[in-house]
């Protein structure tokens, strides 16, 4: 179905791995210890964004003086402990398995690079992907195109010849800004 593309790029959280509930649980755990709050819908609206960006929003909404990078680091530590034991693949991972060896593929995620590598390795699928680009690999994050443009560059493929699979508004915007076709998996 995607044979017309030279490369496939997958978002990770909520697209090929069922990690979103664990990310939200980790946020609630960290926020609770500081008396900070954020609604589930506000949290979901930041899907695809790096943790520090959501931390910044939480701090502003709660009129707090916390360091967003420290808050994000605490959330990352909490999610790592939970995810490595509980991560499950989502059905779209079968597309990556079907195209393995036929097309270069990459993961472009708002998670940190080391976290993405650890999760993909834990599931035994890291070798499917030519490249992994995490939030700490780019300066400008989704909805900016940098994550997906870096994926294309690492695979040696023209961005216009790539298709991106995404589950979040920021990621869909980033793919379009990179001049790539995008499959919004929420619509499948």
Tab-separated table of C-alpha atoms in Angstrom:
chain	number	residue	atom	x	y	z
A	1	UNK	CA	0.000	0.000	0.000
A	2	UNK	CA	2.967	2.337	0.601
A	3	UNK	CA	5.150	1.075	-2.247
A	4	UNK	CA	5.081	4.491	-3.968
A	5	UNK	CA	7.263	5.918	-1.175
A	6	UNK	CA	11.029	5.572	-0.891
A	7	UNK	CA	10.941	5.578	2.921
A	8	UNK	CA	8.546	5.262	5.840
A	9	UNK	CA	8.751	7.286	9.069
A	10	UNK	CA	6.849	6.352	12.196
A	11	UNK	CA	6.062	8.370	15.274
A	12	UNK	CA	6.569	6.088	18.271
A	13	UNK	CA	4.334	6.899	21.245
A	14	UNK	CA	0.737	6.046	20.443
A	15	UNK	CA	1.598	5.114	16.845
A	16	UNK	CA	3.691	1.937	16.960
A	17	UNK	CA	3.974	1.525	20.746
A	18	UNK	CA	1.176	1.741	23.301
A	19	UNK	CA	2.943	4.153	25.619
A	20	UNK	CA	0.569	7.102	25.946
A	21	UNK	CA	-1.339	5.865	29.036
A	22	UNK	CA	1.978	5.254	30.809
A	23	UNK	CA	3.264	8.731	29.890
A	24	UNK	CA	0.121	10.279	31.378
A	25	UNK	CA	0.384	8.122	34.515
A	26	UNK	CA	4.011	9.226	34.976
A	27	UNK	CA	3.030	12.882	34.592
A	28	UNK	CA	0.272	12.530	37.197
A	29	UNK	CA	2.691	10.808	39.588
A	30	UNK	CA	5.269	13.598	39.286
A	31	UNK	CA	2.735	16.436	39.387
A	32	UNK	CA	0.995	15.022	42.448
A	33	UNK	CA	4.146	15.233	44.552
A	34	UNK	CA	4.328	18.979	43.850
A	35	UNK	CA	0.610	19.709	44.082
A	36	UNK	CA	0.478	20.581	40.366
A	37	UNK	CA	-2.463	19.644	38.155
A	38	UNK	CA	-3.333	19.338	34.488
A	39	UNK	CA	-6.412	17.905	32.823
A	40	UNK	CA	-6.219	14.767	30.714
A	41	UNK	CA	-7.379	16.667	27.612
A	42	UNK	CA	-4.684	19.324	28.043
A	43	UNK	CA	-2.096	16.590	28.439
A	44	UNK	CA	-3.299	14.809	25.281
A	45	UNK	CA	-3.119	18.070	23.327
A	46	UNK	CA	0.676	17.943	23.809
A	47	UNK	CA	1.060	14.429	22.375
A	48	UNK	CA	4.118	14.400	20.151
A	49	UNK	CA	5.779	17.330	21.907
A	50	UNK	CA	8.915	16.884	24.015
A	51	UNK	CA	8.349	16.548	27.772
A	52	UNK	CA	9.970	19.886	28.612
A	53	UNK	CA	7.413	21.704	26.448
A	54	UNK	CA	4.509	20.147	28.350
A	55	UNK	CA	6.345	20.820	31.636
A	56	UNK	CA	6.615	24.488	30.657
A	57	UNK	CA	2.865	24.607	29.991
A	58	UNK	CA	2.080	22.874	33.311
A	59	UNK	CA	4.265	25.340	35.205
A	60	UNK	CA	2.580	28.319	33.532
A	61	UNK	CA	-0.943	26.943	34.135
A	62	UNK	CA	-0.148	26.296	37.807
A	63	UNK	CA	1.738	29.583	38.316
A	64	UNK	CA	4.681	27.573	39.588
A	65	UNK	CA	8.378	28.402	39.696
A	66	UNK	CA	9.605	24.870	38.947
A	67	UNK	CA	12.302	24.321	36.343
A	68	UNK	CA	10.594	22.781	33.284
A	69	UNK	CA	13.674	20.734	32.391
A	70	UNK	CA	13.901	19.278	35.906
A	71	UNK	CA	10.182	18.468	35.926
A	72	UNK	CA	10.512	16.820	32.512
A	73	UNK	CA	13.537	14.826	33.708
A	74	UNK	CA	11.562	13.532	36.690
A	75	UNK	CA	8.708	12.499	34.402
A	76	UNK	CA	11.152	10.773	32.039
A	77	UNK	CA	12.681	8.811	34.916
A	78	UNK	CA	9.217	7.761	36.123
A	79	UNK	CA	8.075	6.710	32.659
A	80	UNK	CA	11.271	4.731	31.996
A	81	UNK	CA	10.718	2.654	35.101
A	82	UNK	CA	7.103	1.938	34.126
A	83	UNK	CA	7.466	1.488	30.375
A	84	UNK	CA	10.333	-0.925	30.123
A	85	UNK	CA	8.207	-3.460	31.983
A	86	UNK	CA	4.863	-2.687	30.343
A	87	UNK	CA	5.410	-1.550	26.743
A	88	UNK	CA	3.206	-3.218	24.148
A	89	UNK	CA	3.260	-2.924	20.354
A	90	UNK	CA	0.367	-1.400	18.446
A	91	UNK	CA	-0.991	-2.945	15.212
A	92	UNK	CA	0.797	-0.393	12.972
A	93	UNK	CA	4.106	-2.010	13.911
A	94	UNK	CA	3.079	-4.768	11.481
A	95	UNK	CA	3.480	-2.269	8.617
A	96	UNK	CA	7.086	-1.700	9.688
A	97	UNK	CA	7.675	-5.445	9.855
A	98	UNK	CA	6.180	-5.885	6.373
A	99	UNK	CA	8.445	-3.191	4.880
A	100	UNK	CA	11.615	-4.277	6.691
A	101	UNK	CA	14.315	-4.874	4.081
A	102	UNK	CA	12.132	-3.342	1.358
A	103	UNK	CA	12.314	0.353	2.332
A	104	UNK	CA	14.429	2.334	4.771
A	105	UNK	CA	12.407	3.258	7.838
A	106	UNK	CA	12.883	5.611	10.748
A	107	UNK	CA	11.262	6.524	14.032
A	108	UNK	CA	10.762	10.254	14.650
A	109	UNK	CA	9.595	10.767	18.210
A	110	UNK	CA	9.045	13.426	20.839
A	111	UNK	CA	10.619	11.037	23.370
A	112	UNK	CA	14.315	11.149	24.156
A	113	UNK	CA	16.545	9.136	21.820
A	114	UNK	CA	17.778	6.798	24.577
A	115	UNK	CA	14.195	6.068	25.646
A	116	UNK	CA	13.143	5.254	22.080
A	117	UNK	CA	16.140	2.954	21.608
A	118	UNK	CA	15.438	1.207	24.926
A	119	UNK	CA	11.752	0.639	24.157
A	120	UNK	CA	12.328	-0.549	20.591
A	121	UNK	CA	15.113	-2.851	21.798
A	122	UNK	CA	12.923	-4.194	24.617
A	123	UNK	CA	10.336	-5.262	22.035
A	124	UNK	CA	12.990	-6.689	19.709
A	125	UNK	CA	12.151	-4.333	16.828
A	126	UNK	CA	14.987	-1.771	16.914
A	127	UNK	CA	16.667	-3.472	13.944
A	128	UNK	CA	13.657	-2.659	11.755
A	129	UNK	CA	14.639	1.002	11.689
A	130	UNK	CA	17.542	2.614	9.854
A	131	UNK	CA	17.373	5.653	12.109
A	132	UNK	CA	15.803	6.888	15.324
A	133	UNK	CA	15.440	10.627	15.912
A	134	UNK	CA	14.427	11.729	19.386
A	135	UNK	CA	13.572	15.094	20.887
A	136	UNK	CA	17.157	15.515	22.035
A	137	UNK	CA	18.454	15.049	18.470
A	138	UNK	CA	16.886	18.263	17.124
A	139	UNK	CA	16.653	21.858	18.264
A	140	UNK	CA	13.136	22.534	16.988
A	141	UNK	CA	10.494	19.954	17.866
A	142	UNK	CA	7.141	18.956	16.436
A	143	UNK	CA	5.154	20.809	15.078
A	144	UNK	CA	8.342	22.054	13.391
A	145	UNK	CA	9.573	19.708	10.616
A	146	UNK	CA	13.095	19.107	11.979
A	147	UNK	CA	12.476	15.637	13.462
A	148	UNK	CA	11.161	14.229	10.197
A	149	UNK	CA	13.670	16.088	8.026
A	150	UNK	CA	16.482	14.588	10.105
A	151	UNK	CA	14.944	11.126	9.661
A	152	UNK	CA	14.934	11.603	5.877
A	153	UNK	CA	18.538	12.874	5.897
A	154	UNK	CA	19.750	9.925	7.991
A	155	UNK	CA	18.053	7.519	5.577
A	156	UNK	CA	19.414	9.410	2.542
A	157	UNK	CA	15.925	9.942	1.114
A	158	UNK	CA	14.353	13.085	-0.344
A	159	UNK	CA	11.710	14.287	2.155
A	160	UNK	CA	9.059	14.491	-0.558
A	161	UNK	CA	9.471	10.733	-1.092
A	162	UNK	CA	8.641	9.886	2.544
A	163	UNK	CA	5.371	9.031	4.267
A	164	UNK	CA	4.916	9.693	7.981
A	165	UNK	CA	2.592	7.771	10.301
A	166	UNK	CA	1.338	9.943	13.164
A	167	UNK	CA	-1.263	10.000	15.922
A	168	UNK	CA	-1.011	13.621	17.106
A	169	UNK	CA	-1.740	17.074	15.728
A	170	UNK	CA	1.836	18.312	16.331
A	171	UNK	CA	3.214	15.371	14.357
A	172	UNK	CA	0.776	15.781	11.476
A	173	UNK	CA	1.729	19.473	11.272
A	174	UNK	CA	5.433	18.589	11.362
A	175	UNK	CA	5.082	16.066	8.532
A	176	UNK	CA	3.206	18.556	6.370
A	177	UNK	CA	5.790	21.253	7.137
A	178	UNK	CA	8.496	18.794	5.993
A	179	UNK	CA	6.606	18.416	2.683
A	180	UNK	CA	5.940	14.753	3.409
A	181	UNK	CA	2.742	12.792	2.984
A	182	UNK	CA	1.188	11.864	6.299
A	183	UNK	CA	-1.129	9.114	7.469
A	184	UNK	CA	-3.106	10.284	10.500
A	185	UNK	CA	-3.681	6.921	12.156
A	186	UNK	CA	-6.526	8.361	14.238
A	187	UNK	CA	-8.524	8.363	11.003
A	188	UNK	CA	-7.865	4.698	10.138
